[in-house]
Tab-separated table of C-alpha atoms and ligand atoms in Angstrom:
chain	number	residue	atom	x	y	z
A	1	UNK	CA	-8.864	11.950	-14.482
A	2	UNK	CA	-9.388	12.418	-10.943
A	3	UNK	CA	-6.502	12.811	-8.773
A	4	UNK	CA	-5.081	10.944	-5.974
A	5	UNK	CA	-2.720	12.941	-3.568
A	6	UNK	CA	-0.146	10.815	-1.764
A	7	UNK	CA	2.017	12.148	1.008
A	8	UNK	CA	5.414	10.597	2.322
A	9	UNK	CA	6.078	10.960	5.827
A	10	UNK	CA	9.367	9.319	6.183
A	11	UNK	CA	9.735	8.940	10.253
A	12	UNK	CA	9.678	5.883	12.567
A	13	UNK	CA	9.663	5.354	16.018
A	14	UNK	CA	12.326	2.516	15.949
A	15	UNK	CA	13.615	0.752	12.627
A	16	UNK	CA	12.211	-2.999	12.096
A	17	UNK	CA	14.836	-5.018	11.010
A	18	UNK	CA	12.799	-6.005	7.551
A	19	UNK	CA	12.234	-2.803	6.329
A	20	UNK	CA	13.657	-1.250	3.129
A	21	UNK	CA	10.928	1.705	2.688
A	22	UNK	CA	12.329	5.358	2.149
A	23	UNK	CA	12.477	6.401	6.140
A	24	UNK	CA	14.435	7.337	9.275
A	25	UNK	CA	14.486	8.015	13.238
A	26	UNK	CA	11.708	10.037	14.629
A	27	UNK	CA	13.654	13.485	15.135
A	28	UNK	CA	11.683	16.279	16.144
A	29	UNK	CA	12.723	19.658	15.160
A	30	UNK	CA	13.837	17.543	11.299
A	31	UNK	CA	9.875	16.629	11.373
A	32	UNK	CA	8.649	20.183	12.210
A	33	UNK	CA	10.936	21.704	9.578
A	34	UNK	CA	9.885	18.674	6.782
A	35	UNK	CA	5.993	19.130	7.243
A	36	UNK	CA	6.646	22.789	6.485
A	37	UNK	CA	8.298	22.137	3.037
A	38	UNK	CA	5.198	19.831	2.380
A	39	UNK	CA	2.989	21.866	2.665
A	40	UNK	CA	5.153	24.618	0.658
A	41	UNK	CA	5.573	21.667	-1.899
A	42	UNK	CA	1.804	20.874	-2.006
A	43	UNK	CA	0.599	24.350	-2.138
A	44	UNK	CA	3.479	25.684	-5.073
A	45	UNK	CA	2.180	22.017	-7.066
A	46	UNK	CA	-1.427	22.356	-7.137
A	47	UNK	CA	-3.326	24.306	-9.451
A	48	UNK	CA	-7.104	23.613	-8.502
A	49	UNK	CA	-7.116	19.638	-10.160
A	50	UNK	CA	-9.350	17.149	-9.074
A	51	UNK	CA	-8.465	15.029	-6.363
A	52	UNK	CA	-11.044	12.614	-4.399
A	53	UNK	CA	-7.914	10.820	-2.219
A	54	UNK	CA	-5.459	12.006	0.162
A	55	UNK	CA	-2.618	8.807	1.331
A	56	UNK	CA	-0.692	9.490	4.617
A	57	UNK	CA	2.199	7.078	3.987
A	58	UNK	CA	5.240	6.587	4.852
A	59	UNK	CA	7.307	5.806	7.504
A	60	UNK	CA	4.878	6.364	10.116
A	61	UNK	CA	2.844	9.094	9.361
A	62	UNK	CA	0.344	9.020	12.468
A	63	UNK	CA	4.021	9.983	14.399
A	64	UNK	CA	2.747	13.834	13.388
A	65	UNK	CA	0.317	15.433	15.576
A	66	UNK	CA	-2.880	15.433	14.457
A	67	UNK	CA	-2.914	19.385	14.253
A	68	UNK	CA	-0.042	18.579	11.833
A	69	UNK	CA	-2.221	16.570	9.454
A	70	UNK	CA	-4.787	18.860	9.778
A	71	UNK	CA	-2.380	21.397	8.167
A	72	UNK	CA	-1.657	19.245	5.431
A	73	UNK	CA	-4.783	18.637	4.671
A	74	UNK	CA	-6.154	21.930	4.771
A	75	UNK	CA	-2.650	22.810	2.299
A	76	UNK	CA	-4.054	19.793	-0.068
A	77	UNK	CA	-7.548	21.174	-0.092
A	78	UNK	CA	-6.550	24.520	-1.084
A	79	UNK	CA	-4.084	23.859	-3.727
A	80	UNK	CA	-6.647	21.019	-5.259
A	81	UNK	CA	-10.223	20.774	-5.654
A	82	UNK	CA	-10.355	17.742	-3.333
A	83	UNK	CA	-14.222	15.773	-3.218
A	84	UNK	CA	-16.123	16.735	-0.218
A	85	UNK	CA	-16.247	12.849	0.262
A	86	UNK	CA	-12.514	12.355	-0.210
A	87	UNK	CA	-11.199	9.420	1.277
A	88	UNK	CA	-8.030	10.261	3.289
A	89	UNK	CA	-6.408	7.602	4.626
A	90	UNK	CA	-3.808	7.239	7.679
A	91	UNK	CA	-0.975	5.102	7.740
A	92	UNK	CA	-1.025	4.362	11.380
A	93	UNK	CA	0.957	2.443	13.827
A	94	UNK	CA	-1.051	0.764	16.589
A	95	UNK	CA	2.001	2.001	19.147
A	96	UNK	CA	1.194	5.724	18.101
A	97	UNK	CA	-2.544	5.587	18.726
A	98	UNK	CA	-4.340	6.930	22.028
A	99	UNK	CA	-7.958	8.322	22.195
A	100	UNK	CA	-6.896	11.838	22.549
A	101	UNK	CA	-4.736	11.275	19.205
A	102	UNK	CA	-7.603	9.409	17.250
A	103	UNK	CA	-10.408	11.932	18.038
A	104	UNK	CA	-7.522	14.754	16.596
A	105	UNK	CA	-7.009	12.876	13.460
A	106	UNK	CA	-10.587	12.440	13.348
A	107	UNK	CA	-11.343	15.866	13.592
A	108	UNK	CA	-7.975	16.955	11.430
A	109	UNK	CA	-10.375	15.235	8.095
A	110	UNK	CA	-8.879	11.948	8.323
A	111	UNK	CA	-11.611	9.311	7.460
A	112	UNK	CA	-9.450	6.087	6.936
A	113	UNK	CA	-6.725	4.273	9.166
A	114	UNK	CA	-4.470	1.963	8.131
A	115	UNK	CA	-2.948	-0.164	10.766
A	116	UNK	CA	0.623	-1.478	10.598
A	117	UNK	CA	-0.559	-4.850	12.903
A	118	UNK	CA	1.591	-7.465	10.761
A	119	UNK	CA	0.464	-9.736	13.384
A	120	UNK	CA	-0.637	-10.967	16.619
A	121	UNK	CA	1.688	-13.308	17.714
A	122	UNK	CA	3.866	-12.031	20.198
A	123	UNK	CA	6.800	-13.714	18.743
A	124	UNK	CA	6.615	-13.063	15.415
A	125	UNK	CA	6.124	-9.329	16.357
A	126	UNK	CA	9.681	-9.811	18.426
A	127	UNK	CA	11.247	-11.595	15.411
A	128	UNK	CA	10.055	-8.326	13.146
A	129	UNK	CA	11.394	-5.989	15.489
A	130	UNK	CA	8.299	-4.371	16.131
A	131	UNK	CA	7.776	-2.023	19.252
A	132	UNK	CA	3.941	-3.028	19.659
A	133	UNK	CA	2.012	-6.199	21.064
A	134	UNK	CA	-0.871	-7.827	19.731
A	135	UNK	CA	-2.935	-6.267	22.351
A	136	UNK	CA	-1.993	-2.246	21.537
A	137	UNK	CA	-3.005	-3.319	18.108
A	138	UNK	CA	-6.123	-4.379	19.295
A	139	UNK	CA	-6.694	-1.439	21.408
A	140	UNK	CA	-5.864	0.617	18.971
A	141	UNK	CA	-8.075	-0.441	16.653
A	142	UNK	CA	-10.797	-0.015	19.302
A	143	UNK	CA	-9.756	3.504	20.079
A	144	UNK	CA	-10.345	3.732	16.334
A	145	UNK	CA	-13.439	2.602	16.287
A	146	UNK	CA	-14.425	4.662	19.670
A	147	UNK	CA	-13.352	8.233	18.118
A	148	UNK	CA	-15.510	7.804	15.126
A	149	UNK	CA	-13.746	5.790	12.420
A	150	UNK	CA	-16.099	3.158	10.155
A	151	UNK	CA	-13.586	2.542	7.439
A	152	UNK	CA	-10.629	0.661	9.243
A	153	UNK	CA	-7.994	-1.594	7.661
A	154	UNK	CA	-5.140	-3.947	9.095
A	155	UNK	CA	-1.896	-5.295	7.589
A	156	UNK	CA	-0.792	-8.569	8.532
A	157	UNK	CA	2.414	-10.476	6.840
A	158	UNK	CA	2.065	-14.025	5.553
A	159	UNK	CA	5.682	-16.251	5.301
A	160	UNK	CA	6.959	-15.110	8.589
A	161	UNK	CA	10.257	-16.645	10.064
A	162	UNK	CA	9.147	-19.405	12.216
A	163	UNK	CA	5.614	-19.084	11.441
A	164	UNK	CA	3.351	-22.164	10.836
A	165	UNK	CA	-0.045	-22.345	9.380
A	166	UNK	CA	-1.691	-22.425	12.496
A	167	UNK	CA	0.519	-18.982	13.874
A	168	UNK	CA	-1.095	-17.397	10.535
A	169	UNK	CA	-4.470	-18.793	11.323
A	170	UNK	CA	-4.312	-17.683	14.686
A	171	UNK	CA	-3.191	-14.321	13.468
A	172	UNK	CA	-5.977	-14.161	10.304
A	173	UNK	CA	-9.169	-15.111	12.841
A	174	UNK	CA	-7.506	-12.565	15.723
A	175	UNK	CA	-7.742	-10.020	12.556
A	176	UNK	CA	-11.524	-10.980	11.950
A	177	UNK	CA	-12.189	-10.659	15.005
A	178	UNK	CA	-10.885	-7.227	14.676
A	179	UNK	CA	-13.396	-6.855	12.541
A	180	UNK	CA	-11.831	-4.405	10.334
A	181	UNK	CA	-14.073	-3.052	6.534
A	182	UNK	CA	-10.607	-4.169	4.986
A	183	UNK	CA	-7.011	-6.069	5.366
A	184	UNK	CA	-3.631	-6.036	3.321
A	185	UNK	CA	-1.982	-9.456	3.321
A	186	UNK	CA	1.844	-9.202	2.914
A	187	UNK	CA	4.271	-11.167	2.226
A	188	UNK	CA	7.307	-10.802	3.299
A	189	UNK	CA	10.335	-9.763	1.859
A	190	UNK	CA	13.782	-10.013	2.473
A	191	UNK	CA	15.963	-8.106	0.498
A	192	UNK	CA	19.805	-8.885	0.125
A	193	UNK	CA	20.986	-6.891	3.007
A	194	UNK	CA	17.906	-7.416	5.316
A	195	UNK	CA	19.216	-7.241	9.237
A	196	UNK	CA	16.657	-9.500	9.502
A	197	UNK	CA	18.458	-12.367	7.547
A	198	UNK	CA	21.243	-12.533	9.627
A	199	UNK	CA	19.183	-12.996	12.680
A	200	UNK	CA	17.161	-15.932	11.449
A	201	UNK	CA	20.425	-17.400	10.096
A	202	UNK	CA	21.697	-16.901	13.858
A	203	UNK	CA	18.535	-18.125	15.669
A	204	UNK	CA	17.763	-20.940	13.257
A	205	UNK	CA	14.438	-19.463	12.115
A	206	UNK	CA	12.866	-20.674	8.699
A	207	UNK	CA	10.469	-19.924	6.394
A	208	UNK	CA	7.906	-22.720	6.148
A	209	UNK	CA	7.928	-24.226	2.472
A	210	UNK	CA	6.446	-22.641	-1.059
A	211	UNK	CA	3.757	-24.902	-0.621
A	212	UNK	CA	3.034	-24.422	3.045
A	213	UNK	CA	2.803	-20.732	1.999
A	214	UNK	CA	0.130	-21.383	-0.935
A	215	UNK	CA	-2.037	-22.881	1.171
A	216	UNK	CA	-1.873	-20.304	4.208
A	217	UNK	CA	-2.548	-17.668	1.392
A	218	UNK	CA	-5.338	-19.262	-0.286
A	219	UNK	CA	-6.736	-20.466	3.465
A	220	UNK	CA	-6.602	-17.391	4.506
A	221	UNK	CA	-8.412	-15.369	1.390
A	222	UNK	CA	-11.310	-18.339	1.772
A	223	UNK	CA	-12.080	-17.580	5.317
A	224	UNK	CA	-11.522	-13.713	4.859
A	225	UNK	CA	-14.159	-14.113	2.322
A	226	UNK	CA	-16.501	-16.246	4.946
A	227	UNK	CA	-16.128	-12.990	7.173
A	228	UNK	CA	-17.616	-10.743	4.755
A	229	UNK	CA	-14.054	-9.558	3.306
A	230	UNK	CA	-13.921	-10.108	-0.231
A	231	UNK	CA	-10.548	-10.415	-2.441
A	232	UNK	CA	-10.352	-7.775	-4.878
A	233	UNK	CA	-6.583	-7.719	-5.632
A	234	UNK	CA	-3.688	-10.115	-4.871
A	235	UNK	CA	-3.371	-8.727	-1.514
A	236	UNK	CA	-5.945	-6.952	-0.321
A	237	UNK	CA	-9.473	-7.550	0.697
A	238	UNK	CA	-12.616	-5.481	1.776
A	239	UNK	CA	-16.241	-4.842	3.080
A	240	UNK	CA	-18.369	-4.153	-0.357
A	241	UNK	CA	-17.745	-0.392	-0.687
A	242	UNK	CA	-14.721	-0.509	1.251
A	243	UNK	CA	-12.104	-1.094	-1.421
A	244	UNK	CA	-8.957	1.997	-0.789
A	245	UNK	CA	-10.158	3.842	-3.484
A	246	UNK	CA	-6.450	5.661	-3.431
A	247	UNK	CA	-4.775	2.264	-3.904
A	248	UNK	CA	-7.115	1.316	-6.488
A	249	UNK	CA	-5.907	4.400	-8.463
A	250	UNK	CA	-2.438	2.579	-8.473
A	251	UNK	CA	-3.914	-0.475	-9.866
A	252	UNK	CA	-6.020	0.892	-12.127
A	253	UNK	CA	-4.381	2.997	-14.688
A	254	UNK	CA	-4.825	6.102	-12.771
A	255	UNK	CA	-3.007	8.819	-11.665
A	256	UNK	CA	-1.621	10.716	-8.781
A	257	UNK	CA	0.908	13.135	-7.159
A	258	UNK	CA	3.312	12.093	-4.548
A	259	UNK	CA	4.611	14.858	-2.194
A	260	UNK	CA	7.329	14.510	0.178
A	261	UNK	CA	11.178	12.986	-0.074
A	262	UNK	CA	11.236	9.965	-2.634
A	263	UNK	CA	7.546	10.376	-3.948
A	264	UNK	CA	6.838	9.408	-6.892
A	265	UNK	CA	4.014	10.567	-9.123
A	266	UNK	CA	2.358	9.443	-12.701
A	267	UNK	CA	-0.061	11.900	-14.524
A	268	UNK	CA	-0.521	12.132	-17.886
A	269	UNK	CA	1.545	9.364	-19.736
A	270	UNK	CA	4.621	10.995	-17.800
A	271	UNK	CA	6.725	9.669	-14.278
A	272	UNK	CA	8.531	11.789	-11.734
A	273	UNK	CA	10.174	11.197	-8.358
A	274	UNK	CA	11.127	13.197	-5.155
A	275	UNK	CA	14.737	13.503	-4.281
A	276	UNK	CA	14.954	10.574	-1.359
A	277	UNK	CA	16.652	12.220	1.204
A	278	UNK	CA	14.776	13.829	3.902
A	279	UNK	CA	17.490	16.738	4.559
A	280	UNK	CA	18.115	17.556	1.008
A	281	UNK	CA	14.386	17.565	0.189
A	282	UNK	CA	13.786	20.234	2.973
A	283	UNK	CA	16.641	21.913	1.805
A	284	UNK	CA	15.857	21.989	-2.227
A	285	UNK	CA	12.347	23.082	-0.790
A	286	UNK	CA	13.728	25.621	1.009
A	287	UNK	CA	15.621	27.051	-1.178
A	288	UNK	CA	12.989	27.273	-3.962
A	289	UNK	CA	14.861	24.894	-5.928
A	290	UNK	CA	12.542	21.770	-7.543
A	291	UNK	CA	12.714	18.443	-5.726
A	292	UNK	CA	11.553	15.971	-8.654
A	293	UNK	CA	13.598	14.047	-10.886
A	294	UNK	CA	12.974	15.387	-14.505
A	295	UNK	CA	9.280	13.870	-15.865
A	296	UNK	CA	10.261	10.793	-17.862
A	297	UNK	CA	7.028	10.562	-20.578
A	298	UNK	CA	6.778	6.916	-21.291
A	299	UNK	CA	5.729	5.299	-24.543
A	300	UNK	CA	2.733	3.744	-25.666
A	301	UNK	CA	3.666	-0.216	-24.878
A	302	UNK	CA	5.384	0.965	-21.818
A	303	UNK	CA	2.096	2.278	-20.956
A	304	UNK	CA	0.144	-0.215	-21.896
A	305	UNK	CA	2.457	-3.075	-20.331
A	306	UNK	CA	2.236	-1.237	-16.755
A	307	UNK	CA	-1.362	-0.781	-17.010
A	308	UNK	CA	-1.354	-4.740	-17.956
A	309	UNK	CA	0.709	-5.788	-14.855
A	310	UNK	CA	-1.002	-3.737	-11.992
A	311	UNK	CA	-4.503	-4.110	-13.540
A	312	UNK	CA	-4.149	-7.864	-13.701
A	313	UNK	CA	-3.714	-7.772	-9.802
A	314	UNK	CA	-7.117	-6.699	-9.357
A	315	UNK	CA	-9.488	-9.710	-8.959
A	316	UNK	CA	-11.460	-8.410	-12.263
A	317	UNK	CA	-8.836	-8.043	-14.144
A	318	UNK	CA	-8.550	-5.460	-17.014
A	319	UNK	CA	-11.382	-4.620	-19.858
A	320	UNK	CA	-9.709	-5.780	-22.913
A	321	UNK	CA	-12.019	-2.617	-24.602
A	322	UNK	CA	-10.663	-0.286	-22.813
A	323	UNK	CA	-6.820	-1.255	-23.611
A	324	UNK	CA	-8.014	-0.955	-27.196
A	325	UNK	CA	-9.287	2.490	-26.905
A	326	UNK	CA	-6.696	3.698	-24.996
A	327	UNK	CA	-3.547	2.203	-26.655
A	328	UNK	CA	-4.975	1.006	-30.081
A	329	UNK	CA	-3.402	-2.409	-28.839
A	330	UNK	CA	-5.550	-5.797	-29.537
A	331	UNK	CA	-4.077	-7.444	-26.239
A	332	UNK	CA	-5.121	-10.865	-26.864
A	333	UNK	CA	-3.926	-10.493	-30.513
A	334	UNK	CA	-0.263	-9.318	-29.408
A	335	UNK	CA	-0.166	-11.804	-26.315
A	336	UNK	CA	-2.686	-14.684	-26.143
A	337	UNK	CA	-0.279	-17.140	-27.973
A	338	UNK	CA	2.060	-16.929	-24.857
A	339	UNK	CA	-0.923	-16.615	-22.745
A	340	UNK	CA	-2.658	-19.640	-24.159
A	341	UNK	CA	-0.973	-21.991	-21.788
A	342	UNK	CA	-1.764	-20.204	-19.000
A	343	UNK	CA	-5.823	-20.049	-19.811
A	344	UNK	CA	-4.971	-24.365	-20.548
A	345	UNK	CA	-4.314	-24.733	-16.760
A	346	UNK	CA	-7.517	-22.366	-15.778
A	347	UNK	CA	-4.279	-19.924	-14.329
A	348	UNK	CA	-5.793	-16.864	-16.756
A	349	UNK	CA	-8.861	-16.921	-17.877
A	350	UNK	CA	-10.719	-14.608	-20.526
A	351	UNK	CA	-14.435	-14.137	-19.783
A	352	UNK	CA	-16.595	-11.078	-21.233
A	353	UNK	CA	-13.835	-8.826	-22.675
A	354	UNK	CA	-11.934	-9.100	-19.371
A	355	UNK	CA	-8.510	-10.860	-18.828
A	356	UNK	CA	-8.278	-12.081	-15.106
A	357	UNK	CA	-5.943	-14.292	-13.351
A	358	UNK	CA	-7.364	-17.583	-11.261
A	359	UNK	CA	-7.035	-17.556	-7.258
A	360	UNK	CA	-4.066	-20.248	-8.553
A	361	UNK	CA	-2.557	-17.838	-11.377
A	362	UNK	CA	-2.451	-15.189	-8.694
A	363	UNK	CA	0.297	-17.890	-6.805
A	364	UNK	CA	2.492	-17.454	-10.249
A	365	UNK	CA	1.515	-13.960	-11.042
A	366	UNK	CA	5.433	-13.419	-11.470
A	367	UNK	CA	5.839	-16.143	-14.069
A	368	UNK	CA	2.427	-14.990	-15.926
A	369	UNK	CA	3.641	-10.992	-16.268
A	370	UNK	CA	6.765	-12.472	-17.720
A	371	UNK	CA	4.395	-12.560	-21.085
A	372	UNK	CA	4.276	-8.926	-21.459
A	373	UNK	CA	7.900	-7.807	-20.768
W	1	SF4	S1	7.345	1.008	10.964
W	1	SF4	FE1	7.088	0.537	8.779
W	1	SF4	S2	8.292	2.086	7.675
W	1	SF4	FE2	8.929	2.154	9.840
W	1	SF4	S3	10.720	0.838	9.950
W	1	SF4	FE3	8.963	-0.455	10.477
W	1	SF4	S4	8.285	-1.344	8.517
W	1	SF4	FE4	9.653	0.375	8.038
């Protein structure tokens, strides 16, 4: 199976007050001394494998130079056998881009940027704590565009506090107008000790109700789909051709290697995961010492039951064949009792060997992966 190589770069120019991802302040001699232990950890890892992705995530990974990513790059490509046509993606904040600094990452191998936008409503952006405004993201996107880039894609975040349907409309036709080949749709998440909770509590900001947020998601994957973006998986759309092949990996049974503090990677029935901390992974690295959690080699329904739950994201859902031949597991013999409601209210549906949830299961995708726990 063909490798996808994913690389944490755990820095950030300022910390948004929503944010529970593995990363820190921007500090610069901690950065120069962390992309060296990458690329000692990418080049001790690979032995010559197969890769046709490379994932720049993090954090904010366009914070490196580009003659940074060019090194780690050129440390993935000679410790794999990465595709010629590789797709290597950029995580990119719109606050870090210039032209000088998209024509480097251009010419470092990068072929893909991912833009943290979230959305273009000034407020909203203030209420996220984000350092950019709505018109760096759409410069950005144009310096993108200028230094050579044709595969662009934008985040935006759905269920914001104080957002209405019309803020998210605004935001979705500013997006299209963008004109991006593809778009994440978010939505956000507050977890228990979120900064940002206590400031909504203190400015009186709410989230608009469930059903308010069904219809901006289902508005919003309708006219995405008017602008040429089709829905392929719960979140994400795309140009034809223009699905992220290195996210599809992650939805698709694949498999991959994560490099960098808190990575994780899956390859051959087995899981691993960096040590999270960025000073102890530099040290461990530094020391020679290994930075992954021992492999954990799952079992055959845990397997099957992950490969169930992210392939049932994707808009064709999973090949009922295929889960056969690769678990020996009848899935609608073991499951399509408790599934058999679901199909009732058109919220699953089973056409041609494939099991797929609706546009309406995909609102209760929780409640329908409950079946296979
Ligand atoms: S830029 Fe992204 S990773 Fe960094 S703090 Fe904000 S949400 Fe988190």
């Amino acid at each position: 199976m063909t490798l996808g190589l994913y690389l944490h770069i755990p820095f950030c120019s300022s910390i948004c007050n929503y944010c529970n991802f593995n990363r820190g302040l921007f500090d610069g001699p901690l950065k120069d001394r962390y992309v060296r232990a990458l690329e000692r950890e990418i080049r001790q890892a690979g032995r010559g494998e197969a890769a046709d992705t490379i994932y720049f995530g993090g954090g904010t990974p366009s914070l490196l130079e580009p003659e940074e990513i060019g090194r780690l790059i050129t440390a993935c490509r000679g410790a794999f056998d990465v595709a010629e046509d590789a797709e290597v993606t950029l995580e990119t904040n719109p606050e870090t881009s210039s032209p000088p600094r998209m024509e480097g990452f251009r010419a470092a191998g990068v072929n893909r940027v991912s833009f943290g936008v979230q959305s273009f409503n000034p407020d909203e952006l203030r209420r996220l704590g984000r350092v950019h405004t709505a018109g760096r993201a759409r410069d950005a996107a144009a310096e993108a565009r200028a230094a050579g880039f044709d595969n662009i894609s934008l985040d935006l975040m759905m269920w914001l506090p104080g957002q209405s349907r019309d803020d998210w409309r605004q935001s979705v036709e500013a997006l299209i107008e963008v004109g991006p080949e593809h778009a994440s749709l978010y939505l956000l998440e507050l977890y228990p000790n979120a900064p940002l909770r206590e400031e909504m509590a203190r400015a009186g900001w709410s989230l608009a109700p469930d059903e308010d947020a069904a219809e901006m998601y289902l508005w919003s994957l309708g006219r995405l789909e008017d602008a040429g973006l089709g829905q392929y998986e719960i979140s994400n759309v795309a140009r034809p051709g223009r699905r992220s092949r290195h996210n599809v990996k992650y939805w698709s049974d694949g498999e991959w290697l994560g490099f960098g503090c808190g990575a994780h990677s899956t390859r051959e029935g087995s899981r691993w995961n960096n040590v999270a901390g960025t000073g102890d992974y530099i040290a461990r690295i530094d020391a020679g010492q290994p930075v992954g959690t021992e492999r954990r080699t799952l079992g055959r329904d845990e397997r099957l039951e992950d490969a169930l739950f992210t392939g049932l994201r994707l808009v064709e859902g999973v090949d009922l064949a295929s889960m056969r031949n690769r678990y020996g597991v009848d899935v609608w013999a073991k499951y399509g009792t408790a599934l058999a409601p679901f199909v009732t209210d058109d919220l699953v549906r089973l056409e041609e060997g494939r099991l797929r949830l609706t546009r309406a299961g995909m609102l209760v995708a929780n409640e329908i992966m409950a079946v296979f726990v």
